Coordinates of C-alpha atoms in Angstrom, one line a residue:
Chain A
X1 CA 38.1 93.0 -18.1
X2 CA 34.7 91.6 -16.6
X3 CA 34.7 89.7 -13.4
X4 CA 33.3 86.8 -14.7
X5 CA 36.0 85.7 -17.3
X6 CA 38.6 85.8 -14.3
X7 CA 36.6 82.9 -12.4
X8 CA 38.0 79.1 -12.5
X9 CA 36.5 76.6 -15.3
X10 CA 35.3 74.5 -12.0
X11 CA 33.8 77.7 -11.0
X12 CA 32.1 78.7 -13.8
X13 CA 30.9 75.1 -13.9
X14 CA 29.2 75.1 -10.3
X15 CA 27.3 78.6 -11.6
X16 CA 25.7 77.1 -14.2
X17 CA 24.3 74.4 -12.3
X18 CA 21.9 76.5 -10.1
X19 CA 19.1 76.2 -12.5
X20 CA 19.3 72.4 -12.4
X21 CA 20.4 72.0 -8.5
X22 CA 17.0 74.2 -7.1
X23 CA 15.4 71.3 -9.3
X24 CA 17.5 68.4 -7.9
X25 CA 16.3 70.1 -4.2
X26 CA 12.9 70.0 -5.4
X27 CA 13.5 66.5 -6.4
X28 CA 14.9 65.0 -3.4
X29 CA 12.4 66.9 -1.0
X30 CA 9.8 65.4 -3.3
X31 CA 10.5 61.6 -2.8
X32 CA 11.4 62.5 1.2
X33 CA 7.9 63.8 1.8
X34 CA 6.6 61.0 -0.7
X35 CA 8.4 58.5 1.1
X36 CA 7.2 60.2 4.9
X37 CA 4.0 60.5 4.3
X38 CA 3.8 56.5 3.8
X39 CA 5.2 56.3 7.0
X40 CA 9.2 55.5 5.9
X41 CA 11.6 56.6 8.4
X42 CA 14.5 58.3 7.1
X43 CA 17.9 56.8 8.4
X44 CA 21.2 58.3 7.9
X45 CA 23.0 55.2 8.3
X46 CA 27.3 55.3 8.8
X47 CA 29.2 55.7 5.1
X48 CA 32.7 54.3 6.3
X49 CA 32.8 50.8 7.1
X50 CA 35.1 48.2 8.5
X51 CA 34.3 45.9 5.3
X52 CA 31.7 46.1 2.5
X53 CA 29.4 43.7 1.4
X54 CA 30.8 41.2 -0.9
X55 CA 28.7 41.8 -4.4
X56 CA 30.6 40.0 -7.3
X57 CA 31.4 42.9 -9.7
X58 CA 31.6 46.4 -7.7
X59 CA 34.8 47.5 -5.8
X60 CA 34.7 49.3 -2.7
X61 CA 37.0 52.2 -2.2
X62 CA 39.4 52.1 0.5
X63 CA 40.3 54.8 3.4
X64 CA 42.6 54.2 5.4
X65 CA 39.9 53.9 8.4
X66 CA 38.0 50.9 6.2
X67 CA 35.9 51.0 3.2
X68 CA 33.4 53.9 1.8
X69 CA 29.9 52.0 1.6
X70 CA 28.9 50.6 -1.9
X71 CA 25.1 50.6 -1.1
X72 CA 23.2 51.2 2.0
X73 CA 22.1 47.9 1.7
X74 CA 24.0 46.4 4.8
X75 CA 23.3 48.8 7.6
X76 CA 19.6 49.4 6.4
X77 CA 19.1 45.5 6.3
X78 CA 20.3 45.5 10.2
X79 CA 17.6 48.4 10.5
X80 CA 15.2 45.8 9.0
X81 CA 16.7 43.1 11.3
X82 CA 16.0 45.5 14.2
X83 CA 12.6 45.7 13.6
X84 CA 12.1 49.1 11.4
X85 CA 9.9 48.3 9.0
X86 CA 9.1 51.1 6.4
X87 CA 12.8 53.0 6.2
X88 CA 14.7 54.8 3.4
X89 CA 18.0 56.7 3.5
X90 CA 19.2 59.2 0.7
X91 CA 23.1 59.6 0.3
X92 CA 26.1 59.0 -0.9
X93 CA 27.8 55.9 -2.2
X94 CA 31.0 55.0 -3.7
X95 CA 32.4 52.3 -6.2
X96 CA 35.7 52.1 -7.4
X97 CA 36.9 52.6 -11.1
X98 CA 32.8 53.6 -12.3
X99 CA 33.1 56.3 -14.2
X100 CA 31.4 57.6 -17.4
X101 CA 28.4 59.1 -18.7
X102 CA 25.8 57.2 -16.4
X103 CA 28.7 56.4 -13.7
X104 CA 30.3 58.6 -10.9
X105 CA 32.9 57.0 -8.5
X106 CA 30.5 59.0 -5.6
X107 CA 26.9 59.2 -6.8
X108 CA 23.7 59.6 -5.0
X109 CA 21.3 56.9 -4.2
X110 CA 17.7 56.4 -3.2
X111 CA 17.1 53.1 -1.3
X112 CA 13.9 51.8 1.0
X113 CA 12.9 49.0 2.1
X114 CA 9.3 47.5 3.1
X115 CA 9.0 44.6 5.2
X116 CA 6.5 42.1 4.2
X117 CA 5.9 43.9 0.9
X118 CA 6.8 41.8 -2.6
X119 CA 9.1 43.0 -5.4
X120 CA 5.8 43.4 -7.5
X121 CA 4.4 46.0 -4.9
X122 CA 6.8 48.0 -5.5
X123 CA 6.3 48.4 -9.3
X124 CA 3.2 50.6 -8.6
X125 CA 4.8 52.4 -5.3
X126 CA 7.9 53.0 -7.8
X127 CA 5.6 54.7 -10.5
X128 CA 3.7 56.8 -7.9
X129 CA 6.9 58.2 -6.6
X130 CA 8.5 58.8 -10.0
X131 CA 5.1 60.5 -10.7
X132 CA 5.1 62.9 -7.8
X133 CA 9.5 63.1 -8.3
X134 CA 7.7 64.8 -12.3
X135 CA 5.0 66.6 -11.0
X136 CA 7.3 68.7 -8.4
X137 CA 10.2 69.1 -10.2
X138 CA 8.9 69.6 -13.8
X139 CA 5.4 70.4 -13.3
X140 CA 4.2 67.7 -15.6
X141 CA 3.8 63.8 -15.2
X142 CA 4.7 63.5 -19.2
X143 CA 8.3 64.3 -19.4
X144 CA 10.8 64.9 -22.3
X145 CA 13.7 63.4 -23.2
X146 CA 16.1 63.7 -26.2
X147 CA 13.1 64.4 -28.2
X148 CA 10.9 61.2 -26.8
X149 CA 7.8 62.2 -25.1
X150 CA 7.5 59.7 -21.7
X151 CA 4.2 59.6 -20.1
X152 CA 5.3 58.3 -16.3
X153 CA 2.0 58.0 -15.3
X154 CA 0.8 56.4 -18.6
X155 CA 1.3 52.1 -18.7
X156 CA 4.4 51.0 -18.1
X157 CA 6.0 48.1 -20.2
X158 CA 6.7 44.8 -17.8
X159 CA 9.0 42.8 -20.1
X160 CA 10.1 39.5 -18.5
X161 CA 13.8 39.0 -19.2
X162 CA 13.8 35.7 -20.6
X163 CA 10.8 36.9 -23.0
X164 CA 13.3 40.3 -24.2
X165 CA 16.0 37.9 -24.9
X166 CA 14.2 35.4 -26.8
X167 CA 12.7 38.8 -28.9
X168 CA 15.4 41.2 -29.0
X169 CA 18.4 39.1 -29.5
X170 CA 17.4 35.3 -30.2
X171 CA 18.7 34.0 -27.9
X172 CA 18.2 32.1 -24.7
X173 CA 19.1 33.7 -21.8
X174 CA 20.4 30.5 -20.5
X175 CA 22.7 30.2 -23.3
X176 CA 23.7 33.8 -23.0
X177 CA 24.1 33.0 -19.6
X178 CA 26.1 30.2 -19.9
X179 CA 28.3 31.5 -22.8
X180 CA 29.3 34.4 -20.2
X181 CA 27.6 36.5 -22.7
X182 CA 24.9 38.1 -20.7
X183 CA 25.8 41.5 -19.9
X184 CA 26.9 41.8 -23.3
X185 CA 23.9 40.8 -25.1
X186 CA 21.9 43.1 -22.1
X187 CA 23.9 46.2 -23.4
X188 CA 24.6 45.3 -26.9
X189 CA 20.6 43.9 -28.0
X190 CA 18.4 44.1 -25.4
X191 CA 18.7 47.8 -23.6
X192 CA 18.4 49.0 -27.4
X193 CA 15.3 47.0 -28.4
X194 CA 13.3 48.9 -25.3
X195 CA 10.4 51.3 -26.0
X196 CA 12.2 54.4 -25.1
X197 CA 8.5 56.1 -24.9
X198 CA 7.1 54.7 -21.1
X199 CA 9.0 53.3 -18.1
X200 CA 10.3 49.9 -19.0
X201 CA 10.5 47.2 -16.0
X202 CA 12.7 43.6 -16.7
X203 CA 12.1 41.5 -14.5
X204 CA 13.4 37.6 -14.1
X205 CA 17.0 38.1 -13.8
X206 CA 19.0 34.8 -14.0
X207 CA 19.6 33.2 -10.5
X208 CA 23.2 33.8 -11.3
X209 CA 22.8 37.5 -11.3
X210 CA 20.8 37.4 -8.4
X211 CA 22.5 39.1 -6.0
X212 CA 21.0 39.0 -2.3
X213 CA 17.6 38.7 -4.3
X214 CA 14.9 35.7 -3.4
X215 CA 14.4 33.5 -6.2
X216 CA 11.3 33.6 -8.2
X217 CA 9.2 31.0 -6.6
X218 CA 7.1 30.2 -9.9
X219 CA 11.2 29.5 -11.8
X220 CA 13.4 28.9 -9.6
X221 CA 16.0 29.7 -12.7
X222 CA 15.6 33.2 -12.3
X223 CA 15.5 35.7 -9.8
X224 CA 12.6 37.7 -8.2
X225 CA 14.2 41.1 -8.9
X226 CA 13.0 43.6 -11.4
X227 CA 14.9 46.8 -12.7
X228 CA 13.1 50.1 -14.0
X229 CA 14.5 51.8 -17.2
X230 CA 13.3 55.1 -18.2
X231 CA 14.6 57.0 -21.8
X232 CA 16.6 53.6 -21.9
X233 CA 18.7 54.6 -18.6
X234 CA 19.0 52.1 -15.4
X235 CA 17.4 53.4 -12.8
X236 CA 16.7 51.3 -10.2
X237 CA 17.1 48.0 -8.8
X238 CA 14.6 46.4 -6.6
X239 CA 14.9 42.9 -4.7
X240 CA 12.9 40.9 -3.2
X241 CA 15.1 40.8 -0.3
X242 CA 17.0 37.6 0.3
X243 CA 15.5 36.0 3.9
X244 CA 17.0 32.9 4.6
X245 CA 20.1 32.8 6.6
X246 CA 21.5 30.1 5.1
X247 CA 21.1 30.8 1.9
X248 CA 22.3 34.6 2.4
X249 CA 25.5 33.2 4.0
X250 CA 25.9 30.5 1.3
X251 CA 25.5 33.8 -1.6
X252 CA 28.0 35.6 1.2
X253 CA 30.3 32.5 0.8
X254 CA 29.8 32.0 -3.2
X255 CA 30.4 35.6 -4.4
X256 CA 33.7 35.7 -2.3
X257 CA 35.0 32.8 -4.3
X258 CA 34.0 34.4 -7.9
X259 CA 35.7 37.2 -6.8
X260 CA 38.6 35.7 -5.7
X261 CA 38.5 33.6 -9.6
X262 CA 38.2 37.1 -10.8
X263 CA 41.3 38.4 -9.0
X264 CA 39.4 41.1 -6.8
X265 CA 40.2 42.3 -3.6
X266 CA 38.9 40.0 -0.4
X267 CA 37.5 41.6 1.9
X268 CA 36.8 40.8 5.7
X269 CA 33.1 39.6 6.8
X270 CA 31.1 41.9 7.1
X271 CA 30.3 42.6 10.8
X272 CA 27.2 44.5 11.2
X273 CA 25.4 42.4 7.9
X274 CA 26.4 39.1 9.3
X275 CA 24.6 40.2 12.4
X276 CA 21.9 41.1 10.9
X277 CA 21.5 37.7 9.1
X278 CA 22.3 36.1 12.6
X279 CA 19.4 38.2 14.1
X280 CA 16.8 37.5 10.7
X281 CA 16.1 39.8 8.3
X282 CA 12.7 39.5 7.6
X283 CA 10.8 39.2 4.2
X284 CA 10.6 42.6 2.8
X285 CA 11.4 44.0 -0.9
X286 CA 13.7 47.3 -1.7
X287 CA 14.5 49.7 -3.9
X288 CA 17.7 51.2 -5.1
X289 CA 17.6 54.2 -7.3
X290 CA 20.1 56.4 -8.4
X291 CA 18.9 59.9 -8.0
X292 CA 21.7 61.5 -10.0
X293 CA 20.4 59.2 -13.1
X294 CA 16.8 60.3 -12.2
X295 CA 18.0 64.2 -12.4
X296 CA 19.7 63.7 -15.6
X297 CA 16.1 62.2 -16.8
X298 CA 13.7 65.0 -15.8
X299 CA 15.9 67.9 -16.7
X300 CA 16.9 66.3 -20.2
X301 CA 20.5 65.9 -19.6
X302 CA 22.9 63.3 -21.6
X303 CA 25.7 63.1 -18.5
X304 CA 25.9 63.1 -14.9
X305 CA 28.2 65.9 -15.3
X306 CA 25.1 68.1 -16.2
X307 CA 23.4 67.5 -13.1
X308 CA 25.6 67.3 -10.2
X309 CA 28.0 69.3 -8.9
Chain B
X1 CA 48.6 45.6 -24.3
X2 CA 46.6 48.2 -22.6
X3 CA 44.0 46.8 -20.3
X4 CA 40.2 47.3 -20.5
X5 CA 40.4 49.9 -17.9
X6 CA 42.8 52.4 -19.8
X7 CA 40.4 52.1 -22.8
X8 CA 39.1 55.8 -23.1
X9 CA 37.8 58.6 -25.8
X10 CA 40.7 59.3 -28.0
X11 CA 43.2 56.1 -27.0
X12 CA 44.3 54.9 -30.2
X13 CA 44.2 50.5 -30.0
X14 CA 45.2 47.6 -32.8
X15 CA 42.1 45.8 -33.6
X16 CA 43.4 42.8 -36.0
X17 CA 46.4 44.3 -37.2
X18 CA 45.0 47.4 -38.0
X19 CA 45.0 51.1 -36.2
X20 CA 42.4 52.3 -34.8
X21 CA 40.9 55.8 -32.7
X22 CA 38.5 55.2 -30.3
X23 CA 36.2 58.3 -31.2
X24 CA 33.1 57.5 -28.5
X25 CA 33.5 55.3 -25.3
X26 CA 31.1 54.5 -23.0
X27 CA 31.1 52.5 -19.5
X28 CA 28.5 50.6 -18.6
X29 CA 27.6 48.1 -16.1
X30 CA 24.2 46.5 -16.6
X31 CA 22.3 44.5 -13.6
X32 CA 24.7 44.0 -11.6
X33 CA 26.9 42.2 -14.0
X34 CA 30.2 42.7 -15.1
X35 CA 31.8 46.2 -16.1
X36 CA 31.6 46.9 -20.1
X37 CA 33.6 49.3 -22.1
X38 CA 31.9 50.2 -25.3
X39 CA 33.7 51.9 -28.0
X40 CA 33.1 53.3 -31.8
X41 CA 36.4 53.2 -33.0
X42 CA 37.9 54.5 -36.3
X43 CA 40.4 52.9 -38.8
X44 CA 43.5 55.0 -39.1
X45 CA 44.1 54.1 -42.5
X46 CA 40.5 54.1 -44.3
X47 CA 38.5 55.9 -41.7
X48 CA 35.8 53.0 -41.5
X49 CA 34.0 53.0 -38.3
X50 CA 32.9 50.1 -35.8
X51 CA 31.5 48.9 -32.6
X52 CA 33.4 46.8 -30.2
X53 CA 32.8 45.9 -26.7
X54 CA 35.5 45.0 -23.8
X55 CA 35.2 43.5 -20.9
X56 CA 37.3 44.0 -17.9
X57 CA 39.6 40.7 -18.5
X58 CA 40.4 42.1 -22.0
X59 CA 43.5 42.6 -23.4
X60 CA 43.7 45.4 -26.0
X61 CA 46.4 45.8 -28.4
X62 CA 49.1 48.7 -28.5
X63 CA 49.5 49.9 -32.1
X64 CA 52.6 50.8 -33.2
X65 CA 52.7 54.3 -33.9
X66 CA 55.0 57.0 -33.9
X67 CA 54.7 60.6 -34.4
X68 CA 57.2 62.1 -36.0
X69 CA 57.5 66.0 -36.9
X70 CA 59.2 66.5 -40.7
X71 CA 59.7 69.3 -43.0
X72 CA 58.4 68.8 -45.7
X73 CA 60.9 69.2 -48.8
X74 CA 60.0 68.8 -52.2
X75 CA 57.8 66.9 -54.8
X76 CA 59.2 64.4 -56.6
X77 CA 56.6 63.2 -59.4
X78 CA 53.7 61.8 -57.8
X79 CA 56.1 61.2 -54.4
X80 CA 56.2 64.0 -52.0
X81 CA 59.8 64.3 -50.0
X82 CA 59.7 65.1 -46.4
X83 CA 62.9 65.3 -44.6
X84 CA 63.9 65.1 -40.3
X85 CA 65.8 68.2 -39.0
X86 CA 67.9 66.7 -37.0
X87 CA 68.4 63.4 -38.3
X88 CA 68.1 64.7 -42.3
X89 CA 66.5 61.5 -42.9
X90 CA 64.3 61.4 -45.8
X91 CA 60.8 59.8 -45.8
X92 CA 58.8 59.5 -49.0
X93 CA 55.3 59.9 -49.1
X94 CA 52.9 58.6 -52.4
X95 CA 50.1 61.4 -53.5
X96 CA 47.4 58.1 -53.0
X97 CA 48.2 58.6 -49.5
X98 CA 48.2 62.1 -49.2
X99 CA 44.7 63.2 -51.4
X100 CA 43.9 66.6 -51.2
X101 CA 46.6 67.3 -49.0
X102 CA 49.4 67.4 -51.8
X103 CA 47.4 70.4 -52.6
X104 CA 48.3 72.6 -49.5
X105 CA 51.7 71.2 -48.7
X106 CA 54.5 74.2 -49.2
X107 CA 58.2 74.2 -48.6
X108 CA 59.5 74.0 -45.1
X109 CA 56.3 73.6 -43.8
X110 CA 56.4 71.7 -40.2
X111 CA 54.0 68.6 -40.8
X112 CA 53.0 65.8 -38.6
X113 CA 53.5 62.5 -40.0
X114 CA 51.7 59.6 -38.4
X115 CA 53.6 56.3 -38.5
X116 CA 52.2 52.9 -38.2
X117 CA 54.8 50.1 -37.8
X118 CA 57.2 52.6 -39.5
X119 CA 54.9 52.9 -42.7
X120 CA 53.1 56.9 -42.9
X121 CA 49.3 56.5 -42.5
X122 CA 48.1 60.4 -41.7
X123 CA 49.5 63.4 -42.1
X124 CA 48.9 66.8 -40.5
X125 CA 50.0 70.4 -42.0
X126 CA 50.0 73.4 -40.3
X127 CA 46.3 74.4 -39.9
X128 CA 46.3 77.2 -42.5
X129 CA 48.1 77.7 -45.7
X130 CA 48.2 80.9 -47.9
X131 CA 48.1 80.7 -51.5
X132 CA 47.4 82.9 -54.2
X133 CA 44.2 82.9 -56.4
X134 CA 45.5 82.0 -60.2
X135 CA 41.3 82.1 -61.5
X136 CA 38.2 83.4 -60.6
X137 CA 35.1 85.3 -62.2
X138 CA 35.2 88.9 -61.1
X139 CA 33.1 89.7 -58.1
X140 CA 30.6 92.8 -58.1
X141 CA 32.7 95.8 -57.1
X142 CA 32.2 96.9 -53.5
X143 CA 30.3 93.2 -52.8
X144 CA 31.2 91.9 -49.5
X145 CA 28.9 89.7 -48.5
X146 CA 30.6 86.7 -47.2
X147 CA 27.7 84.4 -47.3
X148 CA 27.9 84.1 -51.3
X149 CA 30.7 82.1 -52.8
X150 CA 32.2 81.6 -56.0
X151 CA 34.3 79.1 -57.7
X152 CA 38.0 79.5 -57.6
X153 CA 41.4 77.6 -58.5
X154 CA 44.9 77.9 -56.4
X155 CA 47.8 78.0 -58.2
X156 CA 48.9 73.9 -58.3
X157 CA 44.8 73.4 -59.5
X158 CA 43.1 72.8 -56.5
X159 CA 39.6 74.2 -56.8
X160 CA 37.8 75.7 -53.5
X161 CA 34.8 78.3 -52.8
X162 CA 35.7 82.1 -52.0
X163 CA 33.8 84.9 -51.5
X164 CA 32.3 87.4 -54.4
X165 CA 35.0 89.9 -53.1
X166 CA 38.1 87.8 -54.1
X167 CA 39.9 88.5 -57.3
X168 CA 42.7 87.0 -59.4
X169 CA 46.0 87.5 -57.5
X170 CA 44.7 88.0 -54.3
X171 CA 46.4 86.0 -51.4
X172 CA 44.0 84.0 -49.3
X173 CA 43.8 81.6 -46.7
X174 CA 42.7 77.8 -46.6
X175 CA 42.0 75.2 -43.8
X176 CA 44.3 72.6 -44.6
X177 CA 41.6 70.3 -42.1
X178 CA 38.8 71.2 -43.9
X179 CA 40.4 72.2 -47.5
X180 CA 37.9 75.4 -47.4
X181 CA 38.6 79.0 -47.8
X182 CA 39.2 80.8 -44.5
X183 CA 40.1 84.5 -44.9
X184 CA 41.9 86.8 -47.8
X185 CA 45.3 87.6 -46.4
X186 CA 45.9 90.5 -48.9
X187 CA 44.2 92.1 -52.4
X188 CA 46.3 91.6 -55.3

């Protein structure tokens, strides 16, 4: 009997990844060098934590040393507060009970932060990276996927959100809002209706989904935050950062009491973020982008499981 | 009541009184918001399909179904008679709920009967079933190409597709999931 037949289904699995992981190398060596060359400091910043940053709908998974890191948004916001300006940090990140085709428990993810740059700087920055991301680890800018050719260096669509809920589903978004509907009418109308043919960028969340995101200071109603979608896939999340130390604490303070309404688990303050909001973080806009999603997009795959070992 | 989070590919749910299978799930969490489970699910009882989306507060019912493995026994005008080994109770089953399955059912057989607040919904026979070809056309001596079918009848009537190579007599056997021919057991 051959060899091969003898070796594990998780085995088996790993070997016929290699073609796609000397890609995913490519990939992430692309965006560090991208990212270096423009003067970002990589940071490898701790992953277990005493407590995790209160966000209202992600769960952080517990060790029995504290809490695997949901984001590297805390310690790389007291790297901002400390004065590093242009920094990014590749890595792993974990949230409880997210799994599915687009979702891993542990996933990798992209995030840097620029101080004194605006969400809408990074639109531009974002489509240069994705373009160099294409050109290194496909060859080519105009990528496939499930049969939709996607120029990323071709125009991308910047859809307000209030403007793709009034078009795609009829609705207001404040009504949506307001009728707790929002996510649902996001998935259900919305994330269909996108051209599926160029990068996609909504921007304008509602203020209630802002997160640790300035609001918009044109409408105060929604928030200055944009997310990229590309072949109808999230992937990536970019703030202008929240900067005021009030308002940070009284977001801090708000989220903890929906979560508590929603019967999640309270956590403890946050030590090193509360610092950094003691200390000041400074205005700046960041980026979070899931690089397992962005594999799964250049190398034409439906599932994470395609793409990472 | 199963809880949003148990939802998964394959869980079977009660949607307004009626069975369903979920047959594609997906979890999705858009912006930052609240955790969605979308499903396609399928009617166990008339196969129609839908969308439906949970959210994590949901509360999804629990159909009442049982399994239950029966022999089947004998036909009984248009009612088909299955019995329990070990409890020799009887459960009767109509032909409207059976369709082209009355055609491959054969004493003794082991079938899976599907209950849904104690009334039979679905029905699973053992995978294949060999019968005996009662009528086909000849086939060209020698001919056996696969590829080319002709038409053929069972002996309770059913009518299926068999290869030119099949004759009257020969013993053959068909996909009771599918209803098609799937090999010729022996030549008449």
């Amino acid at each position: 009997m051959p060899k091969e037949s003898t070796k594990p289904d998780s085995i088996r699995r790993i070997e016929g990844l290699k073609r796609v992981l000397l890609k995913r190398s490519l990939l992430i060596g692309s965006i560090r060098s991208f990212l270096m060359e423009r003067g970002f400091l990589e940071l490898e910043t701790p992953l277990l934590l005493d407590s995790p940053l209160p966000e209202a709908h992600i769960e952080a998974i517990s060790t029995e040393n504290g809490f695997l890191r949901t984001s590297h948004e805390p310690l790389l916001k007291a790297c901002l507060a400390a004065g590093y300006d242009r920094i990014f940090e590749i890595g792993p990140c974990f949230r409880r009970e997210e799994k599915g085709r687009l979702h891993r428990e542990e996933f990798t993810m992209l995030e840097w932060y620029q101080a004194g740059a605006s969400s809408a700087d990074l639109i531009p920055f974002t489509k240069d990276l994705l373009v160099r991301a294409a050109k290194t680890t496909t060859g080519a800018t105009r990528i496939k996927y499930g049969g939709t050719s996607i120029a990323l260096d071709g125009e991308w669509e910047i859809i307000p959100l209030k403007k793709a809920f009034a078009k795609f589903a009829g609705v207001d978004m404040a009504d949506s809002v307001g009728k707790n509907r929002f996510e649902m009418d996001l998935v259900e109308r919305i994330e269909p209706a996108l051209p599926k043919d160029r990068p996609c960028v909504l921007t304008g969340y509602p203020a209630e989904f802002r997160a640790y995101a300035n609001l918009s200071a044109s409408d105060p109603s929604v928030a200055d935050r944009w997310e990229l979608y590309v072949a109808g896939i999230e992937i990536a999340n970019t703030y202008s950062e929240l900067d005021d130390s009030c308002e940070i604490r009284r977001v801090m303070n708000d989220t903890a009491e929906k979560r508590a309404s929603m019967g999640m688990k309270k956590y403890r303050e946050c030590k090193i973020f509360e610092d950094a909001v003691s200390a000041g973080i400074p205005r700046s806009a960041g980026c979070a982008m899931g690089m397992d999603r962005l594999m799964m997009i250049l190398s034409d795959a439906r599932s994470l499981d395609e793409v990472k070992i | 009541m199963f809880n949003a989070s148990d939802l998964r590919k394959g869980l079977k749910i009660e949607i307004d009184g009626q069975p369903y299978t979920i047959t594609e799930f997906e979890f999705c969490k858009p912006g930052k918001g609240t955790a969605l489970y979308r499903c396609r699910v399928k009617n166990l009882i008339n196969g129609s399909t839908m969308e439906r989306t949970y959210r994590p507060v949901d509360k999804i019912g629990k159909p009442d179904l049982e399994e239950r493995e029966l022999m089947y026994s004998y036909q009984d005008g248009d009612t088909f008679v299955f019995s329990d080994n070990e409890t020799f109770e009887e459960l009767r089953i109509g032909r409207d709920k059976l369709g082209d399955k009355a055609y491959f059912l054969i004493e003794n057989a082991e079938c899976k009967v599907l209950l849904f607040n104690g009334q039979p919904i679905d029905i699973t026979l053992p995978v294949f079933i060999e019968k005996k070809v009662v009528y086909t056309e000849p086939g060209a001596r020698g001919d056996t190409a696969t590829n080319v079918m002709k038409p053929a009848k069972i002996d309770n009537g059913y009518e299926l597709n068999v290869p030119l190579f099949i004759n009257e007599g020969d013993m053959i056997k068909i996909d009771t999931r599918t209803g098609l021919y799937a090999e010729r057991v022996n030549k008449a």
